[in-house]
Amino acid sequence: MELQNITAATCEIAKEAGAFIRKERQNFNLSKVEQKGFNDLVSYVDKEAEKIIVARLGKLLPDAGFITEEGTESDRNQRYTWIVDPLDGTTNFVHGIPVFSVSIALAQENKVVAGVVYEVNLDECFSAFKGSGAYLNGQPIQVSKASQISESLIAHGFPYDDGGKMDEYLGFLRHLLGNSHGLRRLGSAAVDLCYVACGRAEAYLEYNLQSYDVAAGTIIVQEAGGKVSDFRGGDDYIFGGQILSSNGLIHEELREKLLTYFPI
Ligand code: IPD
Ligand code: CA
Ligand code: CA
């Protein structure tokens, strides 16, 4: 099957899972939440959404493996691997803040070749495959043209586990606060990336992330004309836990400044 058709079918699967998540949110309350680790929340909604997605994707490409947040087991040594976060933004979901998404990427030998992020409450489906350009609900999108941090809105996230680096990270954020249009902590890494892709933000950065948080969003940013790297500027941003993404034009300025604050 061609990537174009796979991506279109994946959008429908993400929307189906999104409809389930939206419906469950209506009667959701805090008693339904479990704690996976410090500040790491999960519920039956994450797990059921994952089952829906895995069942559908399994039919779409029967030989592909899976990396998923909620533990669907499978062989990772296949040529193709689905990288899935069934609900990105669980803390928002649990507290009723309407920014959460379904994130599905397809990797071929560890390189992402297609990505879909469905923002559940705005009914916005972001998608891209290798060489396609990036799309929001079928319309082409592009990164913004701002060329300096001083003209930029910068999305970021705080990790569940700061790994002892929070002071340095906060130092960099403090610098950005005084030198940009401001910071946004949306609460869904996948949505953060898509907002860079469609020009709502100029950049997004975070550390201590997992592959399923970022895989789909990275190809959407790249296909929209933006840049994605790890904090050093290298390519280890899917499995390496650090991501710096931007419209490309402010990437070097951001990266240089980040390195003056954040130890790597
Ligand atoms: C989280 C979100 C959040 C980010 C966290 C992620 P989850 O994913 O992407 O924005 O700051 O680091 O773990 O747990 O809601 O799927
Ligand atoms: Ca996530
Ligand atoms: Ca999740």
mmCIF file of C-alpha atoms and ligand atoms in Angstrom:
data_model
loop_
_atom_site.group_PDB
_atom_site.id
_atom_site.type_symbol
_atom_site.label_atom_id
_atom_site.label_comp_id
_atom_site.label_asym_id
_atom_site.label_seq_id
_atom_site.Cartn_x
_atom_site.Cartn_y
_atom_site.Cartn_z
ATOM 1 C CA MET A 1 0.000 0.000 0.000
ATOM 2 C CA GLU A 2 1.283 3.503 -0.782
ATOM 3 C CA LEU A 3 2.195 5.908 2.004
ATOM 4 C CA GLN A 4 -0.463 8.357 0.843
ATOM 5 C CA ASN A 5 -3.213 5.778 1.345
ATOM 6 C CA ILE A 6 -1.707 4.564 4.608
ATOM 7 C CA THR A 7 -1.656 8.138 5.925
ATOM 8 C CA ALA A 8 -5.257 8.779 4.893
ATOM 9 C CA ALA A 9 -6.379 5.563 6.574
ATOM 10 C CA THR A 10 -4.371 6.445 9.691
ATOM 11 C CA CYS A 11 -6.197 9.788 9.921
ATOM 12 C CA GLU A 12 -9.501 7.904 10.009
ATOM 13 C CA ILE A 13 -8.180 5.569 12.720
ATOM 14 C CA ALA A 14 -6.942 8.524 14.812
ATOM 15 C CA LYS A 15 -10.346 10.190 14.434
ATOM 16 C CA GLU A 16 -12.133 7.042 15.520
ATOM 17 C CA ALA A 17 -9.974 6.805 18.656
ATOM 18 C CA GLY A 18 -10.448 10.546 19.168
ATOM 19 C CA ALA A 19 -14.230 10.191 19.048
ATOM 20 C CA PHE A 20 -14.004 7.500 21.740
ATOM 21 C CA ILE A 21 -11.797 9.760 23.906
ATOM 22 C CA ARG A 22 -14.167 12.736 23.433
ATOM 23 C CA LYS A 23 -17.185 10.645 24.415
ATOM 24 C CA GLU A 24 -15.516 9.181 27.518
ATOM 25 C CA ARG A 25 -14.436 12.642 28.666
ATOM 26 C CA GLN A 26 -18.107 13.609 29.117
ATOM 27 C CA ASN A 27 -18.543 11.374 32.176
ATOM 28 C CA PHE A 28 -14.961 11.276 33.323
ATOM 29 C CA ASN A 29 -13.901 12.054 36.873
ATOM 30 C CA LEU A 30 -10.743 11.827 38.939
ATOM 31 C CA SER A 31 -11.742 8.520 40.581
ATOM 32 C CA LYS A 32 -11.010 6.839 37.231
ATOM 33 C CA VAL A 33 -7.356 7.867 37.228
ATOM 34 C CA GLU A 34 -4.421 5.590 37.997
ATOM 35 C CA GLN A 35 -0.878 6.732 38.710
ATOM 36 C CA LYS A 36 1.894 5.074 36.642
ATOM 37 C CA GLY A 37 4.678 7.032 38.334
ATOM 38 C CA PHE A 38 5.240 10.464 39.889
ATOM 39 C CA ASN A 39 2.795 12.823 38.116
ATOM 40 C CA ASP A 40 2.364 10.205 35.389
ATOM 41 C CA LEU A 41 -1.370 9.626 35.064
ATOM 42 C CA VAL A 42 -3.295 7.072 33.044
ATOM 43 C CA SER A 43 -6.859 5.776 32.797
ATOM 44 C CA TYR A 44 -8.927 3.141 31.047
ATOM 45 C CA VAL A 45 -9.465 5.740 28.297
ATOM 46 C CA ASP A 46 -5.758 5.713 27.303
ATOM 47 C CA LYS A 47 -5.739 1.905 27.355
ATOM 48 C CA GLU A 48 -8.992 1.388 25.441
ATOM 49 C CA ALA A 49 -8.021 4.008 22.860
ATOM 50 C CA GLU A 50 -4.763 2.125 22.336
ATOM 51 C CA LYS A 51 -6.653 -1.137 21.790
ATOM 52 C CA ILE A 52 -8.841 0.490 19.143
ATOM 53 C CA ILE A 53 -5.814 1.953 17.356
ATOM 54 C CA VAL A 54 -3.698 -1.201 17.499
ATOM 55 C CA ALA A 55 -6.534 -3.381 16.207
ATOM 56 C CA ARG A 56 -7.140 -1.063 13.235
ATOM 57 C CA LEU A 57 -3.467 -0.497 12.399
ATOM 58 C CA GLY A 58 -2.850 -4.233 12.617
ATOM 59 C CA LYS A 59 -5.334 -4.723 9.810
ATOM 60 C CA LEU A 60 -3.887 -1.877 7.758
ATOM 61 C CA LEU A 61 -0.304 -3.272 7.760
ATOM 62 C CA PRO A 62 -0.390 -6.796 9.172
ATOM 63 C CA ASP A 63 3.421 -7.231 9.276
ATOM 64 C CA ALA A 64 4.298 -4.017 11.127
ATOM 65 C CA GLY A 65 5.517 -3.966 14.736
ATOM 66 C CA PHE A 66 4.398 -1.578 17.476
ATOM 67 C CA ILE A 67 5.917 0.788 20.010
ATOM 68 C CA THR A 68 3.050 2.104 22.133
ATOM 69 C CA GLU A 69 2.772 3.985 25.407
ATOM 70 C CA GLU A 70 0.305 1.672 27.092
ATOM 71 C CA GLY A 71 2.271 -1.477 26.561
ATOM 72 C CA THR A 72 0.937 -3.283 23.496
ATOM 73 C CA GLU A 73 3.593 -5.939 23.045
ATOM 74 C CA SER A 74 5.029 -6.712 19.666
ATOM 75 C CA ASP A 75 8.121 -7.457 17.680
ATOM 76 C CA ARG A 76 10.075 -4.243 17.143
ATOM 77 C CA ASN A 77 12.352 -5.792 14.560
ATOM 78 C CA GLN A 78 9.942 -5.591 11.682
ATOM 79 C CA ARG A 79 10.738 -3.400 8.694
ATOM 80 C CA TYR A 80 7.820 -1.136 9.617
ATOM 81 C CA THR A 81 6.898 -0.048 13.135
ATOM 82 C CA TRP A 82 3.898 1.925 14.326
ATOM 83 C CA ILE A 83 4.812 4.378 17.106
ATOM 84 C CA VAL A 84 1.628 5.238 18.986
ATOM 85 C CA ASP A 85 0.570 7.492 21.814
ATOM 86 C CA PRO A 86 -3.178 6.847 22.106
ATOM 87 C CA LEU A 87 -3.745 9.918 24.266
ATOM 88 C CA ASP A 88 -1.063 12.587 24.389
ATOM 89 C CA GLY A 89 -1.994 15.091 27.061
ATOM 90 C CA THR A 90 -3.434 12.764 29.668
ATOM 91 C CA THR A 91 -3.014 15.292 32.488
ATOM 92 C CA ASN A 92 -5.076 17.802 30.485
ATOM 93 C CA PHE A 93 -7.650 15.099 29.734
ATOM 94 C CA VAL A 94 -7.950 14.139 33.402
ATOM 95 C CA HIS A 95 -8.392 17.750 34.511
ATOM 96 C CA GLY A 96 -10.770 18.663 31.711
ATOM 97 C CA ILE A 97 -8.402 21.002 29.862
ATOM 98 C CA PRO A 98 -9.243 20.563 26.188
ATOM 99 C CA VAL A 99 -5.777 20.061 24.679
ATOM 100 C CA PHE A 100 -5.100 16.396 23.998
ATOM 101 C CA SER A 101 -4.417 14.341 20.930
ATOM 102 C CA VAL A 102 -3.941 10.968 19.316
ATOM 103 C CA SER A 103 -0.451 10.548 17.862
ATOM 104 C CA ILE A 104 0.446 7.825 15.349
ATOM 105 C CA ALA A 105 3.675 7.521 13.370
ATOM 106 C CA LEU A 106 4.909 4.905 10.948
ATOM 107 C CA ALA A 107 8.660 4.243 10.983
ATOM 108 C CA GLN A 108 10.621 2.345 8.376
ATOM 109 C CA GLU A 109 13.848 1.015 9.882
ATOM 110 C CA ASN A 110 13.702 3.614 12.685
ATOM 111 C CA LYS A 111 13.062 6.537 10.323
ATOM 112 C CA VAL A 112 9.618 8.096 10.518
ATOM 113 C CA VAL A 113 7.940 8.026 7.111
ATOM 114 C CA ALA A 114 4.394 9.103 8.038
ATOM 115 C CA GLY A 115 2.713 10.874 10.934
ATOM 116 C CA VAL A 116 -0.801 11.743 12.034
ATOM 117 C CA VAL A 117 -1.782 13.856 15.043
ATOM 118 C CA TYR A 118 -5.477 14.297 15.768
ATOM 119 C CA GLU A 119 -6.324 17.136 18.141
ATOM 120 C CA VAL A 120 -9.455 15.698 19.674
ATOM 121 C CA ASN A 121 -11.421 18.765 20.757
ATOM 122 C CA LEU A 122 -10.685 21.045 17.823
ATOM 123 C CA ASP A 123 -11.242 18.166 15.383
ATOM 124 C CA GLU A 124 -7.931 19.032 13.736
ATOM 125 C CA CYS A 125 -6.133 16.246 11.914
ATOM 126 C CA PHE A 126 -2.487 17.058 11.114
ATOM 127 C CA SER A 127 -0.761 14.684 8.735
ATOM 128 C CA ALA A 128 2.299 14.176 6.562
ATOM 129 C CA PHE A 129 4.232 11.448 4.856
ATOM 130 C CA LYS A 130 7.715 11.550 3.397
ATOM 131 C CA GLY A 131 7.807 14.056 0.540
ATOM 132 C CA SER A 132 4.130 14.999 0.827
ATOM 133 C CA GLY A 133 4.175 18.401 2.499
ATOM 134 C CA ALA A 134 2.127 18.770 5.678
ATOM 135 C CA TYR A 135 -1.631 19.113 5.999
ATOM 136 C CA LEU A 136 -4.264 20.213 8.501
ATOM 137 C CA ASN A 137 -7.654 18.724 7.683
ATOM 138 C CA GLY A 138 -6.490 18.288 4.088
ATOM 139 C CA GLN A 139 -5.216 21.855 3.627
ATOM 140 C CA PRO A 140 -1.468 22.503 3.196
ATOM 141 C CA ILE A 141 0.293 24.077 6.180
ATOM 142 C CA GLN A 142 3.666 25.757 6.590
ATOM 143 C CA VAL A 143 5.864 26.971 9.404
ATOM 144 C CA SER A 144 5.999 30.678 10.208
ATOM 145 C CA LYS A 145 8.439 33.140 8.675
ATOM 146 C CA ALA A 146 9.626 34.829 11.875
ATOM 147 C CA SER A 147 13.398 35.047 11.732
ATOM 148 C CA GLN A 148 14.373 35.888 15.312
ATOM 149 C CA ILE A 149 13.532 34.661 18.793
ATOM 150 C CA SER A 150 12.389 38.197 19.608
ATOM 151 C CA GLU A 151 9.477 37.744 17.136
ATOM 152 C CA SER A 152 8.610 34.228 18.274
ATOM 153 C CA LEU A 153 6.110 32.378 20.453
ATOM 154 C CA ILE A 154 7.783 29.344 21.979
ATOM 155 C CA ALA A 155 6.033 26.185 23.159
ATOM 156 C CA HIS A 156 7.701 23.946 25.709
ATOM 157 C CA GLY A 157 6.944 21.198 28.190
ATOM 158 C CA PHE A 158 8.048 20.152 31.626
ATOM 159 C CA PRO A 159 9.104 16.520 31.995
ATOM 160 C CA TYR A 160 7.527 14.236 34.612
ATOM 161 C CA ASP A 161 11.043 13.494 35.781
ATOM 162 C CA ASP A 162 13.444 16.409 35.413
ATOM 163 C CA GLY A 163 16.582 14.288 35.783
ATOM 164 C CA GLY A 164 18.096 16.985 38.011
ATOM 165 C CA LYS A 165 18.173 19.554 35.211
ATOM 166 C CA MET A 166 15.210 21.742 36.111
ATOM 167 C CA ASP A 167 17.182 24.750 37.343
ATOM 168 C CA GLU A 168 19.098 24.967 34.077
ATOM 169 C CA TYR A 169 15.939 24.470 32.037
ATOM 170 C CA LEU A 170 14.125 27.166 34.005
ATOM 171 C CA GLY A 171 17.092 29.450 33.440
ATOM 172 C CA PHE A 172 16.654 29.065 29.691
ATOM 173 C CA LEU A 173 12.892 29.556 29.898
ATOM 174 C CA ARG A 174 13.433 32.704 31.969
ATOM 175 C CA HIS A 175 15.738 34.003 29.246
ATOM 176 C CA LEU A 176 13.084 33.258 26.594
ATOM 177 C CA LEU A 177 10.377 34.963 28.654
ATOM 178 C CA GLY A 178 12.293 38.196 28.526
ATOM 179 C CA ASN A 179 13.320 37.923 24.904
ATOM 180 C CA SER A 180 10.403 36.478 22.904
ATOM 181 C CA HIS A 181 6.661 36.928 22.393
ATOM 182 C CA GLY A 182 6.206 34.470 25.268
ATOM 183 C CA LEU A 183 6.032 30.820 26.255
ATOM 184 C CA ARG A 184 3.197 28.282 26.012
ATOM 185 C CA ARG A 185 2.912 25.007 27.921
ATOM 186 C CA LEU A 186 0.086 23.304 26.033
ATOM 187 C CA GLY A 187 0.436 19.858 27.650
ATOM 188 C CA SER A 188 0.614 17.661 24.555
ATOM 189 C CA ALA A 189 3.981 17.304 22.859
ATOM 190 C CA ALA A 190 2.297 16.112 19.669
ATOM 191 C CA VAL A 191 0.110 19.235 19.552
ATOM 192 C CA ASP A 192 3.128 21.450 20.349
ATOM 193 C CA LEU A 193 4.914 20.085 17.287
ATOM 194 C CA CYS A 194 1.889 20.538 15.059
ATOM 195 C CA TYR A 195 1.504 24.127 16.209
ATOM 196 C CA VAL A 196 5.067 24.758 15.030
ATOM 197 C CA ALA A 197 4.184 23.053 11.746
ATOM 198 C CA CYS A 198 1.202 25.312 11.079
ATOM 199 C CA GLY A 199 2.893 28.502 12.253
ATOM 200 C CA ARG A 200 0.961 29.080 15.484
ATOM 201 C CA ALA A 201 4.255 28.832 17.357
ATOM 202 C CA GLU A 202 7.781 29.364 16.051
ATOM 203 C CA ALA A 203 9.438 26.677 18.149
ATOM 204 C CA TYR A 204 8.915 23.891 20.676
ATOM 205 C CA LEU A 205 11.388 22.236 22.997
ATOM 206 C CA GLU A 206 11.295 19.655 25.763
ATOM 207 C CA TYR A 207 13.470 16.926 27.290
ATOM 208 C CA ASN A 208 12.884 13.495 28.834
ATOM 209 C CA LEU A 209 10.325 12.599 26.203
ATOM 210 C CA GLN A 210 9.555 9.207 24.683
ATOM 211 C CA SER A 211 9.462 8.252 21.019
ATOM 212 C CA TYR A 212 5.652 8.018 21.017
ATOM 213 C CA ASP A 213 5.339 11.631 22.268
ATOM 214 C CA VAL A 214 7.179 13.085 19.286
ATOM 215 C CA ALA A 215 7.489 10.641 16.370
ATOM 216 C CA ALA A 216 4.384 11.706 14.435
ATOM 217 C CA GLY A 217 4.848 15.420 15.059
ATOM 218 C CA THR A 218 8.439 15.475 13.835
ATOM 219 C CA ILE A 219 7.647 14.530 10.252
ATOM 220 C CA ILE A 220 4.738 16.980 10.243
ATOM 221 C CA VAL A 221 7.113 19.826 11.233
ATOM 222 C CA GLN A 222 9.712 18.757 8.656
ATOM 223 C CA GLU A 223 7.187 18.417 5.845
ATOM 224 C CA ALA A 224 5.827 21.864 6.761
ATOM 225 C CA GLY A 225 9.308 23.307 6.121
ATOM 226 C CA GLY A 226 10.559 23.337 9.711
ATOM 227 C CA LYS A 227 13.524 21.770 11.449
ATOM 228 C CA VAL A 228 13.793 19.178 14.205
ATOM 229 C CA SER A 229 16.924 18.237 16.130
ATOM 230 C CA ASP A 230 18.102 17.124 19.525
ATOM 231 C CA PHE A 231 19.505 19.839 21.807
ATOM 232 C CA ARG A 232 22.960 19.499 20.248
ATOM 233 C CA GLY A 233 21.582 19.964 16.762
ATOM 234 C CA GLY A 234 21.916 16.245 15.917
ATOM 235 C CA ASP A 235 19.448 13.647 14.684
ATOM 236 C CA ASP A 236 18.733 11.752 17.902
ATOM 237 C CA TYR A 237 15.353 13.368 18.560
ATOM 238 C CA ILE A 238 12.989 10.378 18.315
ATOM 239 C CA PHE A 239 14.628 7.993 20.783
ATOM 240 C CA GLY A 240 17.126 10.373 22.431
ATOM 241 C CA GLY A 241 14.639 12.122 24.720
ATOM 242 C CA GLN A 242 15.396 15.731 23.743
ATOM 243 C CA ILE A 243 13.677 17.711 21.056
ATOM 244 C CA LEU A 244 14.176 21.149 19.609
ATOM 245 C CA SER A 245 11.855 21.989 16.748
ATOM 246 C CA SER A 246 11.336 25.263 14.980
ATOM 247 C CA ASN A 247 10.416 27.034 11.796
ATOM 248 C CA GLY A 248 14.087 26.548 10.807
ATOM 249 C CA LEU A 249 14.818 30.272 10.699
ATOM 250 C CA ILE A 250 15.341 30.618 14.461
ATOM 251 C CA HIS A 251 16.823 27.155 15.002
ATOM 252 C CA GLU A 252 20.493 28.089 15.309
ATOM 253 C CA GLU A 253 19.797 31.106 17.486
ATOM 254 C CA LEU A 254 17.700 28.942 19.820
ATOM 255 C CA ARG A 255 20.136 26.051 19.876
ATOM 256 C CA GLU A 256 23.142 28.252 20.659
ATOM 257 C CA LYS A 257 21.307 30.004 23.460
ATOM 258 C CA LEU A 258 19.948 26.726 24.851
ATOM 259 C CA LEU A 259 23.460 25.294 25.081
ATOM 260 C CA THR A 260 24.609 28.239 27.177
ATOM 261 C CA TYR A 261 21.999 27.313 29.830
ATOM 262 C CA PHE A 262 21.349 23.595 29.542
ATOM 263 C CA PRO A 263 24.072 21.004 30.212
ATOM 264 C CA ILE A 264 24.288 18.130 27.736
HETATM 265 C C1 IPD B 1 3.008 13.998 27.952
HETATM 266 C C2 IPD B 1 2.659 15.200 27.126
HETATM 267 C C3 IPD B 1 3.234 16.441 27.779
HETATM 268 C C4 IPD B 1 4.713 16.329 28.021
HETATM 269 C C5 IPD B 1 5.030 15.070 28.799
HETATM 270 C C6 IPD B 1 4.485 13.863 28.061
HETATM 271 P P1 IPD B 1 1.226 11.965 28.040
HETATM 272 O O1 IPD B 1 2.475 12.813 27.370
HETATM 273 O O2 IPD B 1 3.169 15.096 25.838
HETATM 274 O O3 IPD B 1 3.024 17.587 27.002
HETATM 275 O O4 IPD B 1 5.152 17.452 28.739
HETATM 276 O O5 IPD B 1 6.432 14.970 28.954
HETATM 277 O O6 IPD B 1 4.830 12.690 28.743
HETATM 278 O O7 IPD B 1 1.761 11.356 29.285
HETATM 279 O O8 IPD B 1 0.141 12.922 28.276
HETATM 280 O O9 IPD B 1 0.956 10.978 26.978
HETATM 281 CA CA CA B 2 2.649 11.402 25.447
HETATM 282 CA CA CA B 3 -0.115 9.156 26.445
#
